[in-house]
Amino acid sequence: SNVTGVLATEEELTSPGYWARHIRQAVRFHDGVRHLVGLGVTTFLEAGPDGVLAAMAQETLEAEGRDDAQALTLLRRDHPEAETLVKALGTLHSRGVRVDWEAFFEGTGARRVPLPTYAFQHERYWLQPTAPEDGGTGPDATGHPLLGTAVPVAGTGQTVFTSRLSRRTHGWIDDHTVLGTAVLPASALVEAAVRAADEVGAGHLESLTVHRPLVLPDHGTARLQTVVGAPDETGRRPFTVHVVADGTEPDRAAHAEGVLGTPTDPAPATVPDGLSDAGEAHLDEGLLPDSAAHGLHPALLERAVRGIAGEPPAGTIRVPAAWQGVRLHATGASVVRVRVAPADGDAVSVQLTDATGQPVLTVDRLAFEDLPEDRFAPADGAHQPLLHLRWTPLTTAAPGAPVRWAVLGASQTGLDAERYATLTDLGDAVAAGTAVDAVLAEPGPDRTGDAEDTMDVVGSTHRAALETLDLVQRWLADERLTDTRLVVLTRGGTAAVPQEPADPAAAAVWGLVRSAQAEAPERIVLVDAAADGAPSGELLNALLSSGEPQAALRDDTVLLPRLHRTGPQDPEARTAGHAPADAPTIGARGTVLVTGAGGALAAQITRHLVTAHGVTRLLLLDRRDEESWYDPKLPAHLRESGAEATVVQCDAADRDALAAVLAGVPEEHPPAAVVHLAGIVRNALLPTLTPDELTAVLRAQADAAWHLHDLTRDRDLSAFVLFSSHTGVIGGPGQANYAAAGAFLDGLAQHRAAHGLPATSVAWGLWDIDGDINADLDERDRNRFLREGFRQVTPDEGTRLLDAALRMDAPALVALPVEPAVMRANGLVPAVLSTLAGVVNRRGATAAGPADGGLAGRLAGLDAEERREAVLALVRTEVAAVLGHAEPGAVEADRAFQEMGFDSMTAVELRNRLGERAGVRLPATLAFDHPSPAALTAHLLELLTPEDAAGRPPALSALDTLEAALADGPADDPGREELVVRLQMLVSRLTAGADSQEDMTSRIEAASAEEIFAMIDTELDGIGDPTH
């Protein structure tokens, strides 16, 4: 208050007497600023036409010695308003004030981008010319923003209109969002259909029915395809409308369809009587330039219709779904008067007129439909990424060379092959000259039959996983087997055909080996046979010839796993939008048991269970005490929301303790649902993964899940929800134990489903939350995840996806936001993702040495220096990709990988990328054995051009070793200066004269590596001696 110099009260501000005093008495602005400073205010903002008050406030702040405080102004006289406004917002943001940047950038197409992954990255951002949209130019262009290009289909009478839509190019779509999702309004389809009728010579829009929302991607573009059919005997033409987000699979079902009337159909010229006035609708001023390209701008029609829709029931969105008798009478309107009249049923007739009362557009009948909110999930897979694993027959296997097989242990197969008791025996045989292309090993569970028939599922799982870990570690460490592929066989580890049970223990083996494949591409093949069958040699040979890394063998067919988006066309999984509206919620009628309740993820999920599913009783289990929870106040918050939350400190992996907890649940509120969130992370690359680390992760997730299943299988549960990991399906370097546990959960869900028990396992990607399983992730890890073509799941998206998964028939789903374009650009797409990414999975190089073609073939035509430049360019390109650099030029050839920020995970990624590009197999320690791009280039040249390296003097190889050692050392090494002096003196002696140079050259060429280092020490030990 400028009257009192302190905070004004509500009574003062609403009293006429106060404002009279304000006019008559002294202004106590100085006192007011000092009072606010005393309250801790450090930022003052003047919302006026100039900066007079801000200047006075700044003087007061300086007089008070408050250097940390600042007074700002939104506007300045004689300064551009936009400039001063943006400057003020930027200053506020830098001072920690929250600015709604989403609102600020709305409609501009701006988006968040990840920061550089390393310090001091400099990159130029040149403006790119706008690419013409479909239909923007060319002889077939319609000039209409929604129709784009018109392509008559020869011999059919059809015309296909194709255009591209995005929130960037069609900014008005942002005015039509549903729950934050951009949806193409039905008015746009009306406009497109009416103008399509003009293009093909049809009459009015006879009918249009919208079957499902036309949801647009948050990022990128979508294709709008309008297909107008041939005219029938009356001249009427059917049409359909499809919207497909880039990078997604086209849906066979149309989003909308309708009929265009006959060309001679008369159009009413006047507005009928009996209509009631429903107000006016205006087109935004910023859209006026676009109106000329439309008959009636969709944004204007959508606003007119929105005003007459009325309020829908809770949890639904009301949309104009069925249009009949639509006629456009005038074009270019920017303001329309809306008049409506009742039609049959709940439908209405709509008339839009201009300022003079003349008709602009008439609709004989318009009917609305109330759709569930979850029908409006985004279309690009970034926020509705529910995927399912589909097993498709191998059809492209070409006959390959005969495979020379070997079998480890007593595995029963149809192979006629030599058997070896141990891996050591096999390695000895290979070293002795025995040719082996592939070795089949079966480290699966030590039991047969259904898991329900064996109580020791937990023990069997641990033994199988530990045996597999030992096998794979020893296999990768044995250099004698580098040219041989390991084929890991399981039985019943996957539900490759509908209703097939899965063995959770064998599924755990699949998860572990999938991660091993991610770390060592093309070294391991994963095969699952039917639980009661033996794989035939013919099928195994076909699989190896195909180059596929994973398969299930059923009957006489090789089945390949591919992730697909869920949709209404999938018999295996119905989307939430096509599930019954009365799909059951989680445990609203009893007690819901939640494990891992003390984590950050549980805080999101339990709140959602209470608010969205009506859960009133929660049994929260965690092995930690409540004070150690991510949110110790969570139980209190849940109680405030109306739920009874009981907290029990219990390790769900302890079967006896869990049984005691379940026995204590009151009979009047029995267990109604289980939500298993418990889990831990112990990431390590497979060669260094310890049995203890594997056991610990399995215990927290797999053991607990089986005990929950075993102790509740006779209960009448409405849901049994398991939170799994995408690594169990795709694999992930450094996550073999976590992948094994996740695959076990997926297998358990399939096992339960096959026995008629409720089960939903969701293999999640990376959640965008702090704490829990993300606690050890740094920005480099997150950027690696993004670079692979994935995006994080936000908490709101995650709860929506959970609800969608619960409405589906599939027991195992994958919730993984994918960016197909990023995957394709990355180049290394796992076979299981190839369909989603839109790439054809082809077999890569399998030879240990250089291939006949590929990089080695390209190098063959170059001289030595050109070869070095080509390989160095490849190395720098792949290093830049791994580190997230925009340009390979940012990678210094002589800088050590360690200084660049490489760790074991990025080293494996670089090895995989270079192995794929160069067509050679490389060790996981590649970046550590050759610790700079220059040293790595020299090594690759030796592999790719062995004929050059064969005649190379040993001295030069010794110098390569010396160079690598120098690159690996710290730049501030105190001995570095002395080393430089000694090397300079060596060069001086080598170039002292032609005779001595020739002599020294011959000595170096004849010297061994040890002699070179001895020469350096002997010849230059007199540094600092003036006689030398």
mmCIF file of C-alpha atoms in Angstrom, residues 178-182 213-217 372-385 577:
data_model
loop_
_atom_site.group_PDB
_atom_site.id
_atom_site.type_symbol
_atom_site.label_atom_id
_atom_site.label_comp_id
_atom_site.label_asym_id
_atom_site.label_seq_id
_atom_site.Cartn_x
_atom_site.Cartn_y
_atom_site.Cartn_z
ATOM 1 C CA VAL A 178 -8.129 -32.295 -25.957
ATOM 2 C CA LEU A 179 -6.363 -33.020 -22.669
ATOM 3 C CA GLY A 180 -3.244 -31.430 -24.127
ATOM 4 C CA THR A 181 -3.407 -33.512 -27.309
ATOM 5 C CA ALA A 182 -3.797 -31.904 -30.740
ATOM 6 C CA PRO A 213 -10.587 -38.912 -33.277
ATOM 7 C CA LEU A 214 -7.939 -37.764 -35.712
ATOM 8 C CA VAL A 215 -5.145 -37.349 -33.205
ATOM 9 C CA LEU A 216 -2.006 -35.603 -34.447
ATOM 10 C CA PRO A 217 1.559 -36.133 -33.269
ATOM 11 C CA PRO A 372 -14.076 -41.570 -23.412
ATOM 12 C CA GLU A 373 -11.107 -39.331 -22.702
ATOM 13 C CA ASP A 374 -8.608 -42.127 -23.340
ATOM 14 C CA ARG A 375 -9.654 -42.173 -27.015
ATOM 15 C CA PHE A 376 -7.607 -39.005 -27.441
ATOM 16 C CA ALA A 377 -4.131 -40.428 -26.861
ATOM 17 C CA PRO A 378 -1.447 -38.825 -29.084
ATOM 18 C CA ALA A 379 -0.751 -40.421 -32.439
ATOM 19 C CA ASP A 380 2.996 -40.358 -32.759
ATOM 20 C CA GLY A 381 3.862 -43.104 -30.305
ATOM 21 C CA ALA A 382 5.699 -40.625 -28.103
ATOM 22 C CA HIS A 383 2.897 -40.578 -25.580
ATOM 23 C CA GLN A 384 0.826 -43.637 -26.545
ATOM 24 C CA PRO A 385 3.610 -46.098 -27.163
ATOM 25 C CA GLY A 577 -10.125 -46.900 -27.295
#
